[in-house]
Coordinates of C-alpha atoms in Angstrom, one line a residue:
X258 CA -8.4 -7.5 -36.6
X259 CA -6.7 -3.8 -36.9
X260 CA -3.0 -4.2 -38.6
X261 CA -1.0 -2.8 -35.9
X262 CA 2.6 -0.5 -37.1
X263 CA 5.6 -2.3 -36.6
X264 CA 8.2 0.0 -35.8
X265 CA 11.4 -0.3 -36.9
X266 CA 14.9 1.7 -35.1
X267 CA 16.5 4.2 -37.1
X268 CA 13.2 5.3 -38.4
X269 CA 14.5 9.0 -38.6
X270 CA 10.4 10.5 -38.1
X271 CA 11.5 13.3 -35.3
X272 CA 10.7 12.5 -31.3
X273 CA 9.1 9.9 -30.1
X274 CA 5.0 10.3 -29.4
X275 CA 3.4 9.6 -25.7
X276 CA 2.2 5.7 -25.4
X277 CA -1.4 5.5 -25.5
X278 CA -1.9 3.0 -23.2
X279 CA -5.9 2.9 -23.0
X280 CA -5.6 2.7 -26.7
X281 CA -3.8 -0.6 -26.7
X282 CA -5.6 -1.9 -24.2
X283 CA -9.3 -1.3 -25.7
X284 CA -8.0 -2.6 -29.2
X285 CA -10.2 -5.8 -29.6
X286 CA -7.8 -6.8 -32.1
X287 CA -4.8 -6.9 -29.3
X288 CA -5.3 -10.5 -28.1
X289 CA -1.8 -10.6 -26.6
X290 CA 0.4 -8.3 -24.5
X291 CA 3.8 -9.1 -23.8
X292 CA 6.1 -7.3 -21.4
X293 CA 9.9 -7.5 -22.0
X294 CA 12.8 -6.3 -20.7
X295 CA 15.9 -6.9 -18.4
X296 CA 15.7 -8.0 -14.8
X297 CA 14.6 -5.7 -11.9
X298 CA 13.3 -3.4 -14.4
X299 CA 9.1 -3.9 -13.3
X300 CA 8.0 -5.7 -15.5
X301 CA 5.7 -8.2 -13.3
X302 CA 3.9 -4.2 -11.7
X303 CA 3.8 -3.1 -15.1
X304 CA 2.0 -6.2 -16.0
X305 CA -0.2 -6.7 -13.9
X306 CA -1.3 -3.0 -13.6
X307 CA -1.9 -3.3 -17.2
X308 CA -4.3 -6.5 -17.0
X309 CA -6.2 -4.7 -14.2
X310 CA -7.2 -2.0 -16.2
X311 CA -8.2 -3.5 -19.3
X312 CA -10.1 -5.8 -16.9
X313 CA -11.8 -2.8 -15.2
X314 CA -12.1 -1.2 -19.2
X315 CA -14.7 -4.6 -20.0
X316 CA -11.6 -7.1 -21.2
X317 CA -11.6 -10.5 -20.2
X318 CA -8.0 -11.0 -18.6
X319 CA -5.0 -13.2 -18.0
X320 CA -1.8 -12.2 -16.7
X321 CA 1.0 -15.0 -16.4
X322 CA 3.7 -14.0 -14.4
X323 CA 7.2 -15.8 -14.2
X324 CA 8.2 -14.2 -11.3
X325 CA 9.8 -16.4 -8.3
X326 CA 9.5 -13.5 -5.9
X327 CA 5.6 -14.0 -6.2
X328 CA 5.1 -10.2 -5.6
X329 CA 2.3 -10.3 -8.1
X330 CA 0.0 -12.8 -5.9
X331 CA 0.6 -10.1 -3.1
X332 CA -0.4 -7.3 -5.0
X333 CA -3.7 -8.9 -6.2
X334 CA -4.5 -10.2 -3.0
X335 CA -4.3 -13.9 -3.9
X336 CA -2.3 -16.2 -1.4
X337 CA -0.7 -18.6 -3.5
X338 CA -0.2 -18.4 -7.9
X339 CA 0.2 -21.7 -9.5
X340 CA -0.3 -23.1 -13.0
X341 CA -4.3 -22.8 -13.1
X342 CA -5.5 -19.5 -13.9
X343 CA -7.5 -17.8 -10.4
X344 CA -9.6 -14.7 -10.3
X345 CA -8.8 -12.0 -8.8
X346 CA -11.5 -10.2 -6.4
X347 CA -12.0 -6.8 -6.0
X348 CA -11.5 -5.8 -9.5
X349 CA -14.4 -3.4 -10.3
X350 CA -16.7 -5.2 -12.5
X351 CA -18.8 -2.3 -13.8
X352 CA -17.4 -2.2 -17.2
X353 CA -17.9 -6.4 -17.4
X354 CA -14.7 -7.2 -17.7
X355 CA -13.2 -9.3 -15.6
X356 CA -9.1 -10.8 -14.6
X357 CA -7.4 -14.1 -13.4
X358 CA -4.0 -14.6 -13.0
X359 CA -1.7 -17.7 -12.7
X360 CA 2.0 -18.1 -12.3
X361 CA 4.4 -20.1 -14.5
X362 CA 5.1 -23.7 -12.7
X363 CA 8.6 -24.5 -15.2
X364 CA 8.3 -28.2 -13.8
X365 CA 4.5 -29.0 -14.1
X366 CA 4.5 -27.4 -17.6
X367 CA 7.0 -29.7 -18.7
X368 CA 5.4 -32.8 -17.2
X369 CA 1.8 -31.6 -18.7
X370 CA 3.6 -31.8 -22.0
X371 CA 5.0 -34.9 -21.5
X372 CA 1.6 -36.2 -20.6
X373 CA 0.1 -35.2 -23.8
X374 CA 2.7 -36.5 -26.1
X375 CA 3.5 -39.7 -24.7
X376 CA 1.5 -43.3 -24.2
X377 CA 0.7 -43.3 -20.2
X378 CA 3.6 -46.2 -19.8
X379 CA 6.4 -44.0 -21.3
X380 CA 5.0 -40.6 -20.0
X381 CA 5.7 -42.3 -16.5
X382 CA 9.2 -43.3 -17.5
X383 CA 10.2 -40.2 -19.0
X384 CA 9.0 -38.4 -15.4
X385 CA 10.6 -40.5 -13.2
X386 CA 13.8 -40.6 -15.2
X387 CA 16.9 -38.2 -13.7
X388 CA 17.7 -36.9 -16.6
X389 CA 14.5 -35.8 -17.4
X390 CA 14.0 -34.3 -14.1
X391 CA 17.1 -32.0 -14.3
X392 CA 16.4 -30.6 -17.8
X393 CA 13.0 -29.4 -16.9
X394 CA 14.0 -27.9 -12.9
X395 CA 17.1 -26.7 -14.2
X396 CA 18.2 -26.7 -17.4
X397 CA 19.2 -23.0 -18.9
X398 CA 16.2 -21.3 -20.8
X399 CA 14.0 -24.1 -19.8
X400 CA 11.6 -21.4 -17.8
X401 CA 11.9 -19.2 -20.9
X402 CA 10.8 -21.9 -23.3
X403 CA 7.6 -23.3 -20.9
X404 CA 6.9 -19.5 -20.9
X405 CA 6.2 -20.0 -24.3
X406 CA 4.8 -23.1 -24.1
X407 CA 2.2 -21.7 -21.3
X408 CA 1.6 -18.8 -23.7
X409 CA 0.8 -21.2 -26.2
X410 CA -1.5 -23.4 -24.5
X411 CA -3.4 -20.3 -22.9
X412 CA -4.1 -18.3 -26.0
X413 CA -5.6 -21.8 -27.8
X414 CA -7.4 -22.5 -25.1
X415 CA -9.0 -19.1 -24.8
X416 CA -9.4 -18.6 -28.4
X417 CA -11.2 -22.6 -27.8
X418 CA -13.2 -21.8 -25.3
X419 CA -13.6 -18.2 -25.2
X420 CA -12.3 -17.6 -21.6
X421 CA -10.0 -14.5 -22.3
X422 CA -9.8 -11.9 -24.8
X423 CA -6.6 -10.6 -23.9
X424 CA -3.6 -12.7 -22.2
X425 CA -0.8 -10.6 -20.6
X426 CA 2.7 -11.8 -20.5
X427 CA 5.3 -10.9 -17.9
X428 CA 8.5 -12.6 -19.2
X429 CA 10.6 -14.4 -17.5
X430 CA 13.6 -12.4 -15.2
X431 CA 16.6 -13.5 -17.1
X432 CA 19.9 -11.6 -17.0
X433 CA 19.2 -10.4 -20.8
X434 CA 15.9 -9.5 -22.3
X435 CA 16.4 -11.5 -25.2
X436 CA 16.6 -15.0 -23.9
X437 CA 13.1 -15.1 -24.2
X438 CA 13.1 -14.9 -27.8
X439 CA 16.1 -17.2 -28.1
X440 CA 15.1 -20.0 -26.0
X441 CA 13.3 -22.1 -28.1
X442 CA 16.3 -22.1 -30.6
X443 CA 18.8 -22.9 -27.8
X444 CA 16.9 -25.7 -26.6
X445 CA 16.6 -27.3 -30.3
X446 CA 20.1 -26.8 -30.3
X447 CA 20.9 -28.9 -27.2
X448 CA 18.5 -31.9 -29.0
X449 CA 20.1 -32.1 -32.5
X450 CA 23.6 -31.3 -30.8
X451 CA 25.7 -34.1 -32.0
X452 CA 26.1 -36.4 -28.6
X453 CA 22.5 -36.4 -28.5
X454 CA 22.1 -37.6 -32.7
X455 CA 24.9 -40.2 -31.7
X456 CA 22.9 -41.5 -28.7
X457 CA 19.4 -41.7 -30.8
X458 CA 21.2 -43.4 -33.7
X459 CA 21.5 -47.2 -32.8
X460 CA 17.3 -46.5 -31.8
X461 CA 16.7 -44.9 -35.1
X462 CA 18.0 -47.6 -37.5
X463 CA 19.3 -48.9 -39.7
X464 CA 22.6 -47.9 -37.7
X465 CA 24.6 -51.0 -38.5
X466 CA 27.9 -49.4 -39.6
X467 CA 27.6 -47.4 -36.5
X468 CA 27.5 -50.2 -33.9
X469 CA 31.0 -50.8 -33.3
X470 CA 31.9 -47.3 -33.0
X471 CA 29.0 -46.9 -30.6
X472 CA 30.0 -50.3 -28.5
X473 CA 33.4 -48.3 -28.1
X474 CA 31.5 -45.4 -27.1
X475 CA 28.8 -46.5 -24.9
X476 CA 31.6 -49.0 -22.9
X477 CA 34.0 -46.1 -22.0
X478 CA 31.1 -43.9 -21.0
X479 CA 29.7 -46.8 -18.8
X480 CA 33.1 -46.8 -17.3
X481 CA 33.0 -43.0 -16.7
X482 CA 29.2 -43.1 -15.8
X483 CA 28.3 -46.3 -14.4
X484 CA 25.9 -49.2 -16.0
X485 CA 22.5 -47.5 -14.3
X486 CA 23.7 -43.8 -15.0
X487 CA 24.1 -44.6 -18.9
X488 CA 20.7 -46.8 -18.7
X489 CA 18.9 -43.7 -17.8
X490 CA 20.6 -41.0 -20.5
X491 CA 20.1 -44.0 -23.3
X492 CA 16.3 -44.1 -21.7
X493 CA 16.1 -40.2 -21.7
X494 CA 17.7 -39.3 -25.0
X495 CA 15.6 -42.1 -26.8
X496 CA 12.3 -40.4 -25.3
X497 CA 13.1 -37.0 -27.1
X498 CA 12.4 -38.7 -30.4
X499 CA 8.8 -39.4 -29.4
X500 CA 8.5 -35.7 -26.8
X501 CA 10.7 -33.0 -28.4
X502 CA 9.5 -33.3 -31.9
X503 CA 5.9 -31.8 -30.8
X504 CA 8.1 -29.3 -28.5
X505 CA 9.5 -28.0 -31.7
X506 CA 6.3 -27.7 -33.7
X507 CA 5.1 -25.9 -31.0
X508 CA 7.5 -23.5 -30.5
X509 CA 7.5 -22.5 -34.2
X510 CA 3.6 -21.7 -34.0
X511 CA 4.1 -19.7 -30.8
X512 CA 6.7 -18.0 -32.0
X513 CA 4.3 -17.0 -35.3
X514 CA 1.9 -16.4 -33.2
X515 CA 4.5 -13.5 -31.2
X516 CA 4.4 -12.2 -34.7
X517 CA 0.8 -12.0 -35.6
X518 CA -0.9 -8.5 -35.3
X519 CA -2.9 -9.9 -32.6
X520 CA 0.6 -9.2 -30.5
X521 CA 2.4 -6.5 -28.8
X522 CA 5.2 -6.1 -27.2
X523 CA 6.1 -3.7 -24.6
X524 CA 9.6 -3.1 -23.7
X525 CA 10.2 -1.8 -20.0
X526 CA 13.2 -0.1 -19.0
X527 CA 14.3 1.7 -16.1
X528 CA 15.8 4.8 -16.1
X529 CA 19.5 3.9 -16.2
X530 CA 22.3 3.3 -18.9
X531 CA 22.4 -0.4 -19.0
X532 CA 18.9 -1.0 -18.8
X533 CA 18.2 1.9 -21.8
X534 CA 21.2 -0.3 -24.1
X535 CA 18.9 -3.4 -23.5
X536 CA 16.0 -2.1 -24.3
X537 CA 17.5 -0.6 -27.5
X538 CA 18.5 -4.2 -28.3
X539 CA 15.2 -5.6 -27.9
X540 CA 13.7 -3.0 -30.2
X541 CA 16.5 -3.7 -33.1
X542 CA 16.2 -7.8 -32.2
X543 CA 12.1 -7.2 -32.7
X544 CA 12.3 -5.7 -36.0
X545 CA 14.6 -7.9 -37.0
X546 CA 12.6 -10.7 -36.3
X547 CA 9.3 -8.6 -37.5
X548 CA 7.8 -8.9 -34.2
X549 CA 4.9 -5.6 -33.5
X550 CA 6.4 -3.7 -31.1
X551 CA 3.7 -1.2 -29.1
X552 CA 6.2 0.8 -27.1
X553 CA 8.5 1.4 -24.4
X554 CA 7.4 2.1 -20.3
X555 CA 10.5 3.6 -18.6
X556 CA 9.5 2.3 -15.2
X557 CA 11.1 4.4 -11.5
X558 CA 11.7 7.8 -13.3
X559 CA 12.6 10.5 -10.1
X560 CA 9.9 12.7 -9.6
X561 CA 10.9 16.9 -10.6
X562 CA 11.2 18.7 -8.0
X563 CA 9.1 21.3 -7.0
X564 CA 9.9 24.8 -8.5
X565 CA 12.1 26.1 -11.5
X566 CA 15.1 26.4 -10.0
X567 CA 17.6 24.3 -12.3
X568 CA 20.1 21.8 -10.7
X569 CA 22.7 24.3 -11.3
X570 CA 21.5 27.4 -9.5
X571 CA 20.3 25.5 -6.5
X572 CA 23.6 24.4 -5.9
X573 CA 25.4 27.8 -6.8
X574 CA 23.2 29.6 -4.2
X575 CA 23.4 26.1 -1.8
X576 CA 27.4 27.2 -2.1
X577 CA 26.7 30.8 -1.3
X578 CA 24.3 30.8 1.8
X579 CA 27.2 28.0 3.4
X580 CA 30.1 30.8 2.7
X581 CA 28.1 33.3 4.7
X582 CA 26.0 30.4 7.3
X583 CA 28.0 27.1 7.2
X584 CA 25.2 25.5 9.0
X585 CA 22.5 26.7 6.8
X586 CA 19.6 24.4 6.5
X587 CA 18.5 26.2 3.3
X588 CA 21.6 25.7 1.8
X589 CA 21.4 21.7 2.3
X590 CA 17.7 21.9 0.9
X591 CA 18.6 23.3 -1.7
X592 CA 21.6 20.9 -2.4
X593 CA 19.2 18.2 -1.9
X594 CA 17.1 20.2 -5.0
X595 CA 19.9 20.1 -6.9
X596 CA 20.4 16.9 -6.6
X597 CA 17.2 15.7 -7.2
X598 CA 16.6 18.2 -10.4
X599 CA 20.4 17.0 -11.9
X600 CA 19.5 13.3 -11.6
X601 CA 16.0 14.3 -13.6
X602 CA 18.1 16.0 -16.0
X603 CA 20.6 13.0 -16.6
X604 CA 17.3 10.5 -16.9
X605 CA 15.7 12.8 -19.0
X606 CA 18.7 13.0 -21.1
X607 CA 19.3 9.2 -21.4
X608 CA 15.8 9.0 -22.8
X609 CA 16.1 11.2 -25.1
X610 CA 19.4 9.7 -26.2
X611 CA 17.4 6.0 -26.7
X612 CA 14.4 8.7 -28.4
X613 CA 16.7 9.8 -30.9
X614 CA 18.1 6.6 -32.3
X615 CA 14.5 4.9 -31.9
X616 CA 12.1 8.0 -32.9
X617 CA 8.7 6.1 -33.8
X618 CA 8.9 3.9 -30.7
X619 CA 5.9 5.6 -28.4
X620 CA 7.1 6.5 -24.5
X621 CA 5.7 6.4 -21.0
X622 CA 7.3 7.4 -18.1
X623 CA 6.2 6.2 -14.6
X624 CA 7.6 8.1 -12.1
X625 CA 9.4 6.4 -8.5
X626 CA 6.6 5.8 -6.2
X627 CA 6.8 6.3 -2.6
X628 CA 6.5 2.5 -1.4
X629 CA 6.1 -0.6 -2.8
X630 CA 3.0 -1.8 -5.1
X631 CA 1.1 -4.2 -1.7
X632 CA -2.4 -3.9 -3.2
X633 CA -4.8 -3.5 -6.2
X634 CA -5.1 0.4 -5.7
X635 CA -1.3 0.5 -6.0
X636 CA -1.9 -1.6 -9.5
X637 CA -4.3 1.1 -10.4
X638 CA -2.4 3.7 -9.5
X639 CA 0.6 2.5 -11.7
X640 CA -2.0 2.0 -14.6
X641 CA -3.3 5.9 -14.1
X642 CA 0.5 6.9 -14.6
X643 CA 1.0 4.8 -17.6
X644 CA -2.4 5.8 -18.8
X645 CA -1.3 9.3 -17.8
X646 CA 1.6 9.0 -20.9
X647 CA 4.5 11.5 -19.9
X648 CA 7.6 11.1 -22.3
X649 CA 10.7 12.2 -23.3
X650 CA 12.0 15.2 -20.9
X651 CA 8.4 15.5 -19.0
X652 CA 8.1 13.3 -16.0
X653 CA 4.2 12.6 -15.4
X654 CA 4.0 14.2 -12.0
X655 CA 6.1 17.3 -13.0

């Protein structure tokens, strides 16, 4: 397996280099691609254009998508994603590679853990319990964590059974990039939060000097709660004892495993301020955490305009032809120039901005298409552009 550089921010090397996409992607030591970022940025298209081509370059593919708008089962033509891994069809098997894809199910991955950590009779209690049911539909960073999980189970699995070579991540759509990293930690903080080490006491014994205090305890609660309400949280929390203990070994090796060279993470950003400043967190929280980092995708960049007329001078002569012709069509194509050539220049300059603080993190720029990604030639079109490279100031189709 290849040692792949980790890159650090504030490396202080000069400009960032192009991403070499089919580079990463024919690396038989990259076993694992994850892509991060914030919401709305394309990170499910950027995934799953990625697993297609490896597929289509001889790898043996799975994407997992957590997305809920299921634009990725469109895309590749399958009806309906769920938890089982499906092949795709019509991915061009010449090279012998070939792709599946499944979509995160947050519930069923929470029950298939229950189901392998508990005795059939408490697995069935746990399930059917209330409490239970809320913390795995709803509970906050519990699709981040059973991301994780999912990952988990997947790469051991393939690495079992030889299924996949390479497993491709699209992380969960959460308001800030880094909850994926974070929610294993926040969850083990919710189970060894205080109310829930005072519930599991009295069943953990000996807890004699706590008794009393606890009779006070559990009868105002049942006055608050009801008899039934506090029969079902004493039944919950003292079924985390025999579940959650396994949830947290298992989250540490994933977690090493998101370490391991094997990995890489790929940071996608759109072309905008707040997205940029996210990304630039995620690179600072992955060194931090010594996590390899493969590069950034700056997804949506605006196409240049045609021509070498700057921003500038198509609006200066834009203001002269409507002096002279105030209904000038020239003059509003060549605002809409303008317009279209300044907003290039402000993307252009925000990237370099994020280049200049984070000079070794390799760049690819995928310019705005026309439509939407429907199909798998739209997939392999967004692969040829981040195959294609293009970084800093260059958009791809310049």
């Amino acid at each position: 397996m290849s040692a792949r550089t980790r890159i650090g921010p504030q490396s202080g090397r000069g400009r960032a280099a192009p991403l070499d996409v089919d580079a990463l992607l024919d690396d038989r030591g990259t076993g694992i691609i994850v892509c991060c970022g914030s919401g709305g940025v394309g990170k499910t298209t950027t995934s799953a254009a990625l697993a297609l081509r490896a597929a289509e370059r001889g790898r043996k593919v799975v994407v997992l998508t957590i997305d809920p708008a299921r634009r990725l089962a469109q895309a590749m033509g399958i009806e309906m994603l769920d938890n089982t891994p499906r092949p795709v069809a019509g991915v061009d098997p010449a090279a012998g590679g070939r792709l599946d894809a499944m979509m995160l199910d947050m519930k069923r991955t929470f029950d298939e853990v229950v189901l392998s950590q508990a005795t059939p009779e408490k697995a069935e209690q746990i399930l059917a319990n209330p409490f239970y049911v809320a913390l795995s539909s709803s509970f906050a960073g519990t699709q981040e964590y059973m991301a994780m999980e999912k990952l988990g189970q997947i790469h051991a699995d393939a690495k079992r059974a030889g299924t996949y070579d390479l497993v491709v991540v699209d992380t969960p759509p959460s308001r800030s990039a880094l909850d994926f990293l974070d929610a294993p930690e926040r969850l083990s903080s919710f189970l060894d939060g205080r109310f829930i080490r005072l519930m599991l006491a009295p069943a953990r014994g000996p807890a004699k000097l706590m008794t009393a205090g606890f009779g006070i305890i559990t009868n105002a609660l049942t006055k608050i709660l009801g008899g039934q309400v506090l029969r079902d949280l004493q039944t919950f929390v003292a079924a985390l004892d025999t579940v959650f203990g396994g949830f947290r070994a298992r989250a540490q090796k994933t977690y090493a495993l998101l370490q391991a060279d094997e990995t890489a993470f790929l940071v996608v950003a759109a072309p905008e301020p707040d997205a940029l400043r996210e990304a630039a967190y995620f690179v600072e929280r992955l060194a931090e955490d010594r996590m390899p980092l493969a590069g950034l995708v700056v997804n949506r960049a605006s196409p240049a305009p045609q021509g070498e007329l700057s921003g500038d001078e198509a609006m200066a002569a834009a203001a002269r032809l409507r002096a002279d012709e105030p209904g000038s069509l020239t003059a509003g194509l060549l605002r809409l120039h303008a317009d279209r050539a300044r907003m290039v220049e402000r993307e252009a300059a925000l990237r370099e901005r994020f280049a200049a603080a984070h000079p070794e993190v390799p760049t690819a720029v995928v310019p705005a298409l026309a439509g939407d990604v429907h199909d798998l030639d739209g997939l392999r079109r967004v692969a040829e552009l981040l195959a294609g490279g293009g970084v800093q100031g260059s958009p791809v189709n310049r």
